[in-house]
Amino acid sequence: MYALTENLGRRVARGIDEFGYAALLLAESLYWLVAGVLRGQPVRLRAVVTEMMRIGVAAIPIVAILAFANGVMMALQGVYTLKDFGAESQVIPGLALSITREFGALIVGIVVAGRSGSAIAARIGSMQMSQEIDALRVLGVNPVRYLVAPILLAMLVMVPALTILANLMALTGGGLLCVLKLHFSLASYWEAVIAYLEVADVMQGLVKSLVFAVLIALVGCTNGFMARGGADGIGHSTTRSVVLCIAAIVIADMLFTLFLSR
Amino acid sequence: MSGTRERIEPGQPVVEVEGLGARYGEQTVLEDIDLTIRAGEIHVIMGGSGSGKSTLLRHLLGLNQPVAGQVRLFGQDIARLGEREMLALRRRIGVSFQGGALFSSMTVEDNVAFPLREHTRLDENTIRIMTRMKLEVVNLAGFEDLLPNQLSGGMVKRAALARAIVMDPELLFFDEPSAGLDPVVSAELDELIIRLRDIMKITVVVVTHELESAFKIADRITVLDRGRILMTDTTGAVRATAHTRVQALLQRRPEALQLDAEDYLQRLTRS
Ligand SMILES: Nc1ncnc2c1ncn2[C@@H]1O[C@H](COP(=O)(O)OP(=O)(O)OP(=O)(O)O)[C@@H](O)[C@H]1O
Ligand SMILES: [Mg+2]
């Protein structure tokens, strides 16, 4: 029993530790992104571009496919559910709103968490173990500026960009299904979508995606820096990073939706 | 930048450690360390495996926070330095870690050029020339484009050394230059360290458990044992000392190094 509570206590302590660590990482990265230029130690554009390729460009195919499939599924469910009420045509506003406000960002969040949340933790974790992080420090290069800030910036650009792509692909998938099942023309489908959507709906999804971007960057980096104990440690912190990223995204999404749809 | 880079006179203290204590969790790793390293000398910190050499080095570099005591580099207490002053200080220091710590995603050339790219505004051509010069010094010319995982152990050490000296530091730390290398390569590295000190007038701190190499290169030796300093003196004095434990270490008499029973029990039960 004692061991159990002690273990729990240690876990909580570690949780708080990591939370504080992540907050520091965020503050320090933002500091370097802004003040680095003034201090003559800017965040390297090349590093940002590399990260953007890894995080964003490489994720385009999978995001496109998943979003498209999701759009098809949502439209299908919508059509069948609404048919009972004879309200099939209402499927379009339902699709348009739930995709732009919710599912576009969520799909991207989960894909990026799975791809990059793990990769970031693994990369920084192995740099930690091979003393590359220490080497950066003694070479007078701040590891947060060099490693974390580019990741954060790349996330902030690419996750919303991917979200726009996911929105378009999901709406296209849903649209094709509507064309098949409801015998709309594709043009009138898009017209209806555009008529229903307001800028605020799209913005809601994009703001969420910015929050997801920050969460993935911080959780991935924190788990990397805190990795200890060889190959096992890296494996552990990689898994942990993905799980925590997805949990953080879903919980943040829920809170967001609760507050915004009151 | 460090415009106030007053050159330290030979013989002046460069590294000063007072009453340093270090711990990993519950385990005390260093206790009561007093040490002065002077400009222009090759100072070897010698001790058995696990005696705390690398830990001491991490404290000298400000990578670990001590639980007691202080470390001064070039007369400045490193615990009190702000980030900016620490950066300026670190540019005067070169470090080669025990495992090399080369950036695994970069070629040898990019590794060596890294400090130049980060800290100077030199154009790529100049950087290339300076990088190749340093690679020449450590005998790695022709291996510029290899990645660290394509290098042998000795080549990793030499590449790490090239990166450590590329900014022409005043103070060089070298952890285990010869561990795990064949005698010829390790002798080469020893020569190299001596040459660096003679040509570039660098103060060199070498951490090693290789006796032969220690006595060959050192001006002064600090003997570290189970987290405490047994003695610091010139090579001659260390060799001639009557200190029984130092002699036991030097003559590699395992029986004399065995821990007494009580100490041993304490170690077992501590974890
Ligand atoms: N990161 C760490 N966490 C916990 N204990 C550590 C850590 N690093 C070292 N130690 C412990 O500190 C003690 C001294 O280790 P250190 O690496 O300083 O030895 P060393 O003298 O450099 O040995 P070697 O010659 O084998 O490199 C050892 O008992 C080791 O187990
Ligand atoms: Mg060591």
Coordinates of C-alpha atoms and ligand atoms in Angstrom, one line a residue:
Chain A
M1 CA 0.0 0.0 0.0
Y2 CA 2.8 2.3 0.9
A3 CA 4.6 1.4 -2.2
L4 CA 1.5 2.2 -4.2
T5 CA 0.9 5.6 -2.7
E6 CA 4.6 6.4 -3.0
N7 CA 4.5 5.4 -6.6
L8 CA 1.5 7.5 -7.2
G9 CA 3.1 10.4 -5.4
R10 CA 6.1 10.1 -7.6
R11 CA 4.0 10.0 -10.7
V12 CA 2.1 13.1 -9.7
A13 CA 5.4 14.9 -8.9
R14 CA 6.8 13.9 -12.2
G15 CA 3.6 15.0 -14.0
I16 CA 3.9 18.5 -12.3
D17 CA 7.6 18.6 -13.1
E18 CA 6.9 17.9 -16.8
F19 CA 4.1 20.4 -16.9
G20 CA 6.4 23.1 -15.6
Y21 CA 9.1 21.9 -18.0
A22 CA 6.8 22.2 -21.0
A23 CA 5.7 25.6 -19.9
L24 CA 9.3 26.7 -19.7
L25 CA 10.1 25.3 -23.1
L26 CA 7.2 27.2 -24.6
A27 CA 8.2 30.5 -22.9
E28 CA 11.8 30.0 -23.9
S29 CA 11.0 29.1 -27.5
L30 CA 8.8 32.1 -28.0
Y31 CA 11.5 34.2 -26.5
W32 CA 14.0 33.0 -29.0
L33 CA 11.6 33.3 -31.9
V34 CA 11.1 37.0 -31.0
A35 CA 14.3 38.1 -29.3
G36 CA 16.7 35.8 -31.1
V37 CA 16.9 38.2 -34.0
L38 CA 17.7 41.1 -31.8
R39 CA 20.4 39.3 -30.0
G40 CA 22.0 38.2 -33.2
Q41 CA 21.2 34.6 -32.6
P42 CA 18.1 34.1 -34.8
V43 CA 16.3 30.8 -35.1
R44 CA 17.6 29.3 -38.3
L45 CA 15.3 29.5 -41.2
R46 CA 16.8 26.4 -42.7
A47 CA 16.0 24.4 -39.6
V48 CA 12.4 25.7 -39.7
V49 CA 12.1 24.6 -43.3
T50 CA 13.5 21.2 -42.6
E51 CA 11.0 20.7 -39.8
M52 CA 8.2 22.0 -42.0
M53 CA 9.0 19.3 -44.6
R54 CA 9.1 16.6 -41.9
I55 CA 6.0 17.7 -40.0
G56 CA 3.9 19.0 -42.8
V57 CA 4.8 18.2 -46.4
A58 CA 5.5 14.5 -45.6
A59 CA 2.1 14.2 -43.9
I60 CA 0.1 15.5 -46.9
P61 CA -0.8 12.1 -48.5
I62 CA -1.9 10.4 -45.3
V63 CA -3.9 13.5 -44.1
A64 CA -5.5 13.8 -47.5
I65 CA -6.5 10.1 -47.6
L66 CA -7.8 10.0 -44.0
A67 CA -9.7 13.2 -44.3
F68 CA -11.3 12.1 -47.6
A69 CA -12.4 8.8 -46.1
N70 CA -13.7 10.5 -43.0
G71 CA -15.8 12.9 -45.2
V72 CA -17.3 9.9 -47.0
M73 CA -18.1 8.2 -43.8
M74 CA -19.7 11.2 -42.2
A75 CA -21.8 11.9 -45.2
L76 CA -22.9 8.3 -45.3
Q77 CA -23.9 8.3 -41.7
G78 CA -25.6 11.7 -42.1
V79 CA -27.6 10.5 -45.1
Y80 CA -28.9 7.4 -43.4
T81 CA -29.7 9.0 -40.1
L82 CA -31.5 12.0 -41.7
K83 CA -33.4 9.8 -44.2
D84 CA -35.6 8.6 -41.4
F85 CA -36.7 12.2 -40.9
G86 CA -36.9 12.9 -44.6
A87 CA -34.3 15.6 -44.1
E88 CA -31.4 14.2 -46.2
S89 CA -30.6 17.5 -47.7
Q90 CA -29.8 18.8 -44.2
V91 CA -26.7 16.6 -44.4
I92 CA -24.8 19.3 -46.1
P93 CA -24.8 21.9 -43.3
G94 CA -24.1 19.1 -40.8
L95 CA -21.1 18.0 -42.8
A96 CA -19.8 21.5 -43.4
L97 CA -20.0 22.6 -39.8
S98 CA -18.7 19.4 -38.2
I99 CA -15.8 19.1 -40.6
T100 CA -14.6 22.7 -40.4
R101 CA -15.2 23.2 -36.7
E102 CA -14.1 19.9 -35.5
F103 CA -13.0 17.0 -37.5
G104 CA -10.5 18.6 -40.0
A105 CA -8.4 19.8 -37.1
L106 CA -8.8 16.6 -35.1
I107 CA -7.7 14.3 -37.9
V108 CA -4.6 16.4 -38.6
G109 CA -3.9 16.6 -34.8
I110 CA -4.0 12.8 -34.5
V111 CA -2.0 12.2 -37.6
V112 CA 0.7 14.7 -36.7
A113 CA 0.8 13.4 -33.1
G114 CA 1.4 9.9 -34.4
R115 CA 4.0 10.9 -37.0
S116 CA 5.8 13.8 -35.4
G117 CA 5.0 13.5 -31.7
S118 CA 6.9 10.2 -31.8
A119 CA 9.7 11.3 -34.1
I120 CA 10.5 14.4 -32.1
A121 CA 10.6 12.6 -28.8
A122 CA 12.9 9.9 -30.4
R123 CA 15.2 12.3 -32.0
I124 CA 15.7 14.6 -29.0
G125 CA 15.8 11.6 -26.7
S126 CA 18.6 10.0 -28.6
M127 CA 20.5 13.3 -28.8
Q128 CA 20.1 13.5 -25.0
M129 CA 21.6 10.1 -24.5
S130 CA 24.5 10.5 -26.9
Q131 CA 25.4 13.8 -25.2
E132 CA 24.6 15.8 -28.3
I133 CA 22.5 18.1 -26.2
D134 CA 25.4 18.7 -23.8
A135 CA 27.6 19.3 -26.8
L136 CA 25.2 22.0 -28.0
R137 CA 25.3 23.6 -24.6
V138 CA 29.1 23.7 -24.3
L139 CA 29.4 24.9 -27.9
G140 CA 27.4 27.9 -26.7
V141 CA 24.3 27.0 -28.6
N142 CA 21.0 27.0 -26.7
P143 CA 19.2 23.7 -27.3
V144 CA 15.8 25.3 -27.1
R145 CA 16.7 27.9 -29.8
Y146 CA 18.3 25.3 -31.9
L147 CA 15.9 22.4 -31.6
V148 CA 12.6 23.4 -30.0
A149 CA 11.9 26.8 -31.5
P150 CA 12.1 25.5 -35.1
I151 CA 9.8 22.6 -34.3
L152 CA 7.3 25.0 -32.6
L153 CA 7.3 27.4 -35.5
A154 CA 7.0 24.7 -38.1
M155 CA 4.1 23.2 -36.2
L156 CA 2.3 26.5 -36.0
V157 CA 2.5 26.9 -39.7
M158 CA 2.0 23.4 -40.9
V159 CA -0.8 22.1 -38.6
P160 CA -3.2 24.8 -39.7
A161 CA -2.1 24.4 -43.3
L162 CA -2.8 20.7 -43.1
T163 CA -6.1 21.5 -41.4
I164 CA -7.2 23.5 -44.4
L165 CA -6.2 20.6 -46.7
A166 CA -8.1 18.2 -44.5
N167 CA -11.2 20.4 -44.5
L168 CA -11.1 20.5 -48.3
M169 CA -10.5 16.8 -48.7
A170 CA -13.2 15.8 -46.2
L171 CA -15.7 18.1 -47.8
T172 CA -14.8 16.7 -51.2
G173 CA -15.3 13.1 -49.9
G174 CA -18.6 14.1 -48.3
G175 CA -19.6 15.9 -51.5
L176 CA -19.0 12.9 -53.7
L177 CA -21.1 10.8 -51.6
C178 CA -23.9 13.3 -51.6
V179 CA -23.7 13.4 -55.4
L180 CA -24.1 9.7 -55.6
K181 CA -26.8 9.3 -53.0
L182 CA -28.8 12.4 -53.2
H183 CA -28.3 13.2 -56.9
F184 CA -27.0 16.7 -56.4
S185 CA -24.5 18.2 -58.8
L186 CA -21.1 18.8 -57.3
A187 CA -21.4 22.5 -58.1
S188 CA -24.6 22.9 -56.2
Y189 CA -23.1 20.9 -53.3
W190 CA -20.2 23.4 -53.1
E191 CA -22.6 26.3 -53.4
A192 CA -24.6 25.0 -50.5
V193 CA -21.4 24.4 -48.4
I194 CA -20.2 27.9 -49.0
A195 CA -23.6 29.4 -48.3
Y196 CA -23.8 27.7 -44.9
L197 CA -20.3 28.2 -43.7
E198 CA -19.2 31.3 -42.0
V199 CA -15.7 32.5 -41.6
A200 CA -16.0 31.9 -37.8
D201 CA -16.6 28.2 -38.4
V202 CA -13.4 27.8 -40.3
M203 CA -11.5 30.0 -37.8
Q204 CA -12.7 27.8 -34.9
G205 CA -11.1 24.8 -36.5
L206 CA -7.9 26.7 -37.3
V207 CA -7.6 28.1 -33.8
K208 CA -7.9 24.6 -32.5
S209 CA -5.3 23.4 -34.8
L210 CA -2.9 26.1 -33.5
V211 CA -3.5 24.8 -30.0
F212 CA -2.9 21.2 -31.2
A213 CA 0.4 22.4 -32.8
V214 CA 1.7 23.8 -29.6
L215 CA 0.6 20.7 -27.6
I216 CA 2.4 18.3 -30.0
A217 CA 5.6 20.3 -30.1
L218 CA 5.8 20.7 -26.3
V219 CA 4.8 17.1 -25.4
G220 CA 7.2 15.7 -28.0
C221 CA 10.1 17.8 -27.0
T222 CA 9.5 17.4 -23.2
N223 CA 9.5 13.6 -23.6
G224 CA 12.6 13.8 -25.6
F225 CA 14.6 15.9 -23.1
M226 CA 13.3 13.8 -20.2
A227 CA 14.3 10.5 -21.8
R228 CA 16.7 8.5 -19.6
G229 CA 18.3 5.1 -19.7
G230 CA 19.4 3.9 -23.1
A231 CA 17.4 2.4 -25.9
D232 CA 14.6 1.3 -23.6
G233 CA 14.2 4.8 -22.3
I234 CA 13.9 6.2 -25.9
G235 CA 11.3 3.6 -26.7
H236 CA 9.4 4.4 -23.6
S237 CA 9.4 8.2 -24.1
T238 CA 8.4 7.8 -27.7
T239 CA 5.3 5.8 -26.9
R240 CA 4.6 8.1 -24.0
S241 CA 4.8 11.1 -26.3
V242 CA 2.3 9.8 -28.8
V243 CA -0.2 8.7 -26.1
L244 CA 0.1 12.0 -24.3
C245 CA -0.1 14.0 -27.5
I246 CA -3.3 12.4 -28.5
A247 CA -4.8 12.6 -25.0
A248 CA -3.9 16.3 -24.8
I249 CA -5.4 17.0 -28.2
V250 CA -8.7 15.2 -27.5
I251 CA -9.1 16.8 -24.1
A252 CA -8.2 20.2 -25.4
D253 CA -10.7 19.7 -28.2
M254 CA -13.4 18.8 -25.8
L255 CA -12.8 21.8 -23.6
F256 CA -12.8 24.0 -26.6
T257 CA -16.0 22.7 -27.9
L258 CA -17.7 22.9 -24.5
F259 CA -16.8 26.6 -24.2
L260 CA -17.4 27.6 -27.7
S261 CA -20.8 26.0 -28.2
R262 CA -22.4 27.3 -25.1
Chain B
M1 CA 30.7 39.2 -28.1
S2 CA 33.6 38.8 -25.7
G3 CA 35.6 41.9 -26.6
T4 CA 37.1 41.9 -23.2
R5 CA 39.0 38.8 -23.9
E6 CA 42.1 39.5 -21.8
R7 CA 44.6 36.8 -22.4
I8 CA 45.5 34.9 -19.3
E9 CA 49.2 34.8 -18.4
P10 CA 50.9 31.5 -18.2
G11 CA 50.7 30.1 -14.7
Q12 CA 47.6 32.0 -13.8
P13 CA 44.7 29.9 -12.5
V14 CA 42.2 29.1 -15.3
V15 CA 40.1 26.6 -13.5
E16 CA 39.5 26.9 -9.7
V17 CA 37.3 24.5 -7.8
E18 CA 36.6 24.9 -4.1
G19 CA 34.8 22.4 -1.9
L20 CA 32.8 20.9 -4.7
G21 CA 30.3 18.2 -3.9
A22 CA 28.1 16.3 -6.3
R23 CA 25.3 13.8 -6.1
Y24 CA 23.2 11.8 -8.4
G25 CA 19.9 11.3 -6.4
E26 CA 21.0 9.7 -3.1
Q27 CA 24.4 8.7 -4.3
T28 CA 27.3 11.0 -3.4
V29 CA 29.7 11.0 -6.4
L30 CA 32.1 13.9 -5.5
E31 CA 33.1 15.2 -2.2
D32 CA 35.2 18.1 -1.1
I33 CA 37.0 18.7 -4.4
D34 CA 39.6 21.4 -4.4
L35 CA 41.5 21.9 -7.6
T36 CA 43.4 24.6 -9.4
I37 CA 44.4 24.3 -13.0
R38 CA 46.9 26.9 -14.4
A39 CA 47.2 28.4 -17.8
G40 CA 49.4 26.6 -20.2
E41 CA 49.6 23.3 -18.4
I42 CA 48.4 19.9 -19.4
H43 CA 46.5 18.7 -16.4
V44 CA 45.4 15.1 -16.2
I45 CA 42.6 14.0 -13.9
M46 CA 43.2 10.3 -13.4
G47 CA 41.2 7.7 -11.6
G48 CA 39.6 4.3 -11.9
S49 CA 36.4 3.7 -13.7
G50 CA 33.4 5.2 -11.8
S51 CA 35.6 7.4 -9.6
G52 CA 33.7 10.5 -10.8
K53 CA 36.0 11.9 -13.5
S54 CA 33.3 12.6 -16.1
T55 CA 31.0 13.9 -13.4
L56 CA 33.7 16.4 -12.3
L57 CA 34.1 17.4 -15.9
R58 CA 30.4 18.1 -16.2
H59 CA 30.6 20.4 -13.2
L60 CA 33.6 22.2 -14.6
L61 CA 31.5 22.8 -17.7
G62 CA 28.5 24.0 -15.8
L63 CA 26.3 21.2 -17.1
N64 CA 25.5 19.9 -13.6
Q65 CA 24.7 22.0 -10.6
P66 CA 26.8 21.2 -7.6
V67 CA 25.3 20.5 -4.2
A68 CA 28.2 22.3 -2.5
G69 CA 31.2 24.5 -3.4
Q70 CA 31.9 26.5 -6.5
V71 CA 33.7 26.4 -9.8
R72 CA 35.5 29.4 -11.3
L73 CA 36.6 29.5 -14.9
F74 CA 38.9 32.4 -16.0
G75 CA 38.2 33.9 -12.5
Q76 CA 34.4 33.9 -12.9
D77 CA 32.0 31.9 -10.7
I78 CA 30.0 30.0 -13.2
A79 CA 27.0 29.6 -11.0
R80 CA 26.5 33.3 -11.0
L81 CA 26.8 33.9 -14.7
G82 CA 23.8 34.9 -16.7
E83 CA 23.0 33.1 -19.9
R84 CA 24.8 35.7 -22.1
E85 CA 28.0 35.7 -20.0
M86 CA 28.0 31.9 -19.9
L87 CA 27.8 31.9 -23.7
A88 CA 30.7 34.2 -24.0
L89 CA 32.7 32.1 -21.5
R90 CA 31.9 28.9 -23.4
R91 CA 33.3 30.3 -26.6
R92 CA 36.7 30.3 -24.9
I93 CA 36.4 26.6 -24.1
G94 CA 36.5 23.5 -26.2
V95 CA 35.2 20.1 -25.1
S96 CA 35.6 16.6 -26.4
F97 CA 33.2 14.3 -24.6
Q98 CA 33.9 10.7 -23.6
G99 CA 31.6 9.3 -26.4
G100 CA 32.5 12.1 -28.9
A101 CA 29.0 13.5 -28.9
L102 CA 29.2 14.3 -32.6
F103 CA 25.9 15.4 -34.1
S104 CA 24.8 12.1 -35.7
S105 CA 22.8 13.8 -38.5
M106 CA 25.7 15.8 -39.8
T107 CA 28.8 14.8 -41.7
V108 CA 32.3 15.1 -40.1
E109 CA 32.9 18.4 -41.9
D110 CA 29.5 19.9 -40.8
N111 CA 30.2 18.8 -37.3
V112 CA 33.5 20.6 -37.2
A113 CA 32.1 23.7 -39.0
F114 CA 29.2 23.9 -36.7
P115 CA 30.7 26.3 -34.1
L116 CA 31.9 28.5 -36.9
R117 CA 28.5 28.6 -38.6
E118 CA 26.8 29.4 -35.2
H119 CA 29.2 31.9 -33.8
T120 CA 30.9 33.7 -36.7
R121 CA 29.8 35.5 -39.8
L122 CA 32.5 34.0 -41.9
D123 CA 31.6 33.1 -45.5
E124 CA 31.2 29.4 -46.4
N125 CA 34.5 29.4 -48.2
T126 CA 36.5 30.5 -45.2
I127 CA 34.6 28.2 -43.0
R128 CA 35.5 25.3 -45.4
I129 CA 39.2 26.2 -45.3
M130 CA 39.3 26.5 -41.5
T131 CA 37.4 23.2 -41.1
R132 CA 39.7 21.4 -43.4
M133 CA 42.7 22.8 -41.6
K134 CA 41.5 21.5 -38.3
L135 CA 40.7 18.1 -39.9
E136 CA 44.3 18.1 -41.2
V137 CA 45.6 18.7 -37.7
V138 CA 43.8 15.6 -36.3
N139 CA 44.7 13.5 -39.4
L140 CA 41.2 13.2 -40.7
A141 CA 41.6 14.9 -44.1
G142 CA 39.7 13.0 -46.7
F143 CA 36.9 11.9 -44.3
E144 CA 34.9 15.1 -44.5
D145 CA 31.8 13.6 -46.0
L146 CA 31.4 10.6 -43.7
L147 CA 28.7 10.5 -41.1
P148 CA 29.6 9.8 -37.4
N149 CA 28.2 6.3 -37.6
Q150 CA 30.6 5.5 -40.4
L151 CA 33.7 6.3 -38.3
S152 CA 35.8 4.1 -36.1
G153 CA 36.2 4.8 -32.4
G154 CA 39.5 6.6 -32.8
M155 CA 38.2 8.7 -35.7
V156 CA 35.2 9.8 -33.6
K157 CA 37.6 11.0 -30.9
R158 CA 39.7 12.9 -33.5
A159 CA 36.7 14.4 -35.1
A160 CA 35.4 15.5 -31.7
L161 CA 38.8 17.0 -31.0
A162 CA 38.7 18.9 -34.3
R163 CA 35.3 20.3 -33.4
A164 CA 36.5 21.3 -29.9
I165 CA 39.5 23.3 -31.2
V166 CA 37.9 24.9 -34.3
M167 CA 37.2 28.1 -32.5
D168 CA 40.7 28.2 -31.1
P169 CA 39.8 27.9 -27.5
E170 CA 42.0 28.9 -24.6
L171 CA 40.9 25.9 -22.5
L172 CA 40.4 22.4 -23.8
F173 CA 38.7 19.6 -21.9
F174 CA 39.2 16.1 -23.3
D175 CA 37.4 13.1 -21.7
E176 CA 39.2 9.8 -22.2
P177 CA 41.2 10.5 -25.3
S178 CA 42.7 7.0 -25.4
A179 CA 40.0 4.7 -23.8
G180 CA 39.2 1.8 -26.1
L181 CA 41.8 2.6 -28.7
D182 CA 44.7 0.6 -29.9
P183 CA 48.1 1.7 -28.5
V184 CA 49.3 3.2 -31.7
V185 CA 46.2 5.4 -32.2
S186 CA 46.2 6.3 -28.6
A187 CA 49.9 7.3 -28.7
E188 CA 49.0 9.5 -31.7
L189 CA 46.3 11.3 -29.8
D190 CA 48.8 11.9 -26.9
E191 CA 51.2 13.4 -29.3
L192 CA 48.4 15.5 -30.7
I193 CA 47.5 16.9 -27.3
I194 CA 51.0 17.8 -26.5
R195 CA 51.4 19.5 -29.9
L196 CA 48.2 21.5 -29.5
R197 CA 49.4 22.8 -26.2
D198 CA 52.8 23.7 -27.6
I199 CA 51.6 25.3 -30.8
M200 CA 48.3 26.9 -29.8
K201 CA 49.2 27.5 -26.1
I202 CA 46.0 26.0 -24.9
T203 CA 45.4 24.9 -21.4
V204 CA 44.4 21.3 -21.6
V205 CA 42.5 19.2 -19.0
V206 CA 42.5 15.5 -19.8
V207 CA 40.4 13.0 -18.0
T208 CA 41.7 9.4 -18.3
H209 CA 42.1 6.1 -16.6
E210 CA 45.1 5.2 -18.8
L211 CA 48.2 5.5 -16.6
E212 CA 50.7 5.3 -19.4
S213 CA 49.0 8.1 -21.4
A214 CA 48.6 10.2 -18.2
F215 CA 52.2 10.1 -17.3
K216 CA 53.3 10.8 -20.9
I217 CA 51.3 13.9 -21.5
A218 CA 50.8 15.5 -18.0
D219 CA 52.5 18.4 -16.4
R220 CA 50.5 17.8 -13.3
I221 CA 48.2 15.0 -12.3
T222 CA 45.2 14.9 -10.0
V223 CA 44.4 11.5 -8.7
L224 CA 40.7 11.0 -8.1
D225 CA 39.4 8.0 -6.1
R226 CA 35.8 7.2 -5.2
G227 CA 34.8 10.8 -5.5
R228 CA 37.7 12.4 -3.6
I229 CA 41.0 13.8 -4.6
L230 CA 43.9 11.9 -3.2
M231 CA 46.6 14.2 -4.5
T232 CA 47.5 16.8 -7.1
D233 CA 51.1 17.1 -8.1
T234 CA 53.7 16.9 -10.9
T235 CA 54.1 13.6 -12.6
G236 CA 57.4 13.0 -10.9
A237 CA 56.0 13.7 -7.5
V238 CA 52.9 11.5 -8.1
R239 CA 55.1 8.6 -9.3
A240 CA 57.4 8.9 -6.2
T241 CA 54.6 9.4 -3.7
A242 CA 54.4 7.3 -0.5
H243 CA 50.6 7.5 -0.5
T244 CA 49.6 3.9 -0.4
R245 CA 46.4 4.1 -2.2
V246 CA 47.9 6.2 -5.0
Q247 CA 50.7 3.6 -5.3
A248 CA 48.1 0.8 -5.3
L249 CA 46.3 2.6 -8.2
L250 CA 49.5 3.1 -10.1
Q251 CA 50.7 -0.4 -9.7
R252 CA 47.2 -1.7 -10.5
R253 CA 47.2 -3.9 -7.4
P254 CA 43.6 -5.0 -7.2
E255 CA 43.9 -6.5 -3.8
A256 CA 45.0 -3.2 -2.3
L257 CA 42.1 -1.5 -4.0
Q258 CA 39.5 -3.8 -2.5
L259 CA 37.0 -2.0 -0.3
D260 CA 37.0 -2.9 3.3
A261 CA 34.1 -5.1 4.3
E262 CA 32.0 -2.5 6.1
D263 CA 32.3 0.0 3.2
Y264 CA 31.3 -2.8 0.8
L265 CA 28.3 -3.7 2.9
Q266 CA 27.2 -0.1 3.1
R267 CA 27.4 0.1 -0.7
L268 CA 25.3 -3.0 -1.1
T269 CA 22.6 -1.8 1.3
R270 CA 22.5 1.7 0.2
S271 CA 20.6 1.2 -3.0
Ligands
LIG1 N1 23.5 10.3 -15.1 C1 23.8 9.6 -14.0 N2 22.8 9.2 -13.1 C2 23.1 8.6 -12.0 N3 24.4 8.1 -11.7 C3 25.4 8.5 -12.5 C4 25.2 9.2 -13.7 N4 26.4 9.4 -14.3 C5 27.3 8.8 -13.5 N5 26.7 8.2 -12.4 C6 27.4 7.5 -11.3 O1 28.4 8.4 -10.8 C7 29.6 7.7 -10.6 C8 30.8 8.3 -11.3 O2 30.5 8.3 -12.7 P1 31.5 9.0 -13.8 O3 30.8 8.8 -15.1 O4 31.8 10.3 -13.3 O5 32.8 8.0 -13.7 P2 34.1 8.1 -14.5 O6 35.2 8.3 -13.5 O7 34.0 9.0 -15.6 O8 34.2 6.6 -15.0 P3 34.8 6.1 -16.5 O9 36.2 6.0 -16.4 O10 34.2 4.7 -16.6 O11 34.3 7.0 -17.5 C9 29.4 6.2 -11.0 O12 29.2 5.5 -9.8 C10 28.1 6.3 -11.8 O13 27.3 5.1 -11.6
MG2 MG 34.0 8.9 -17.7

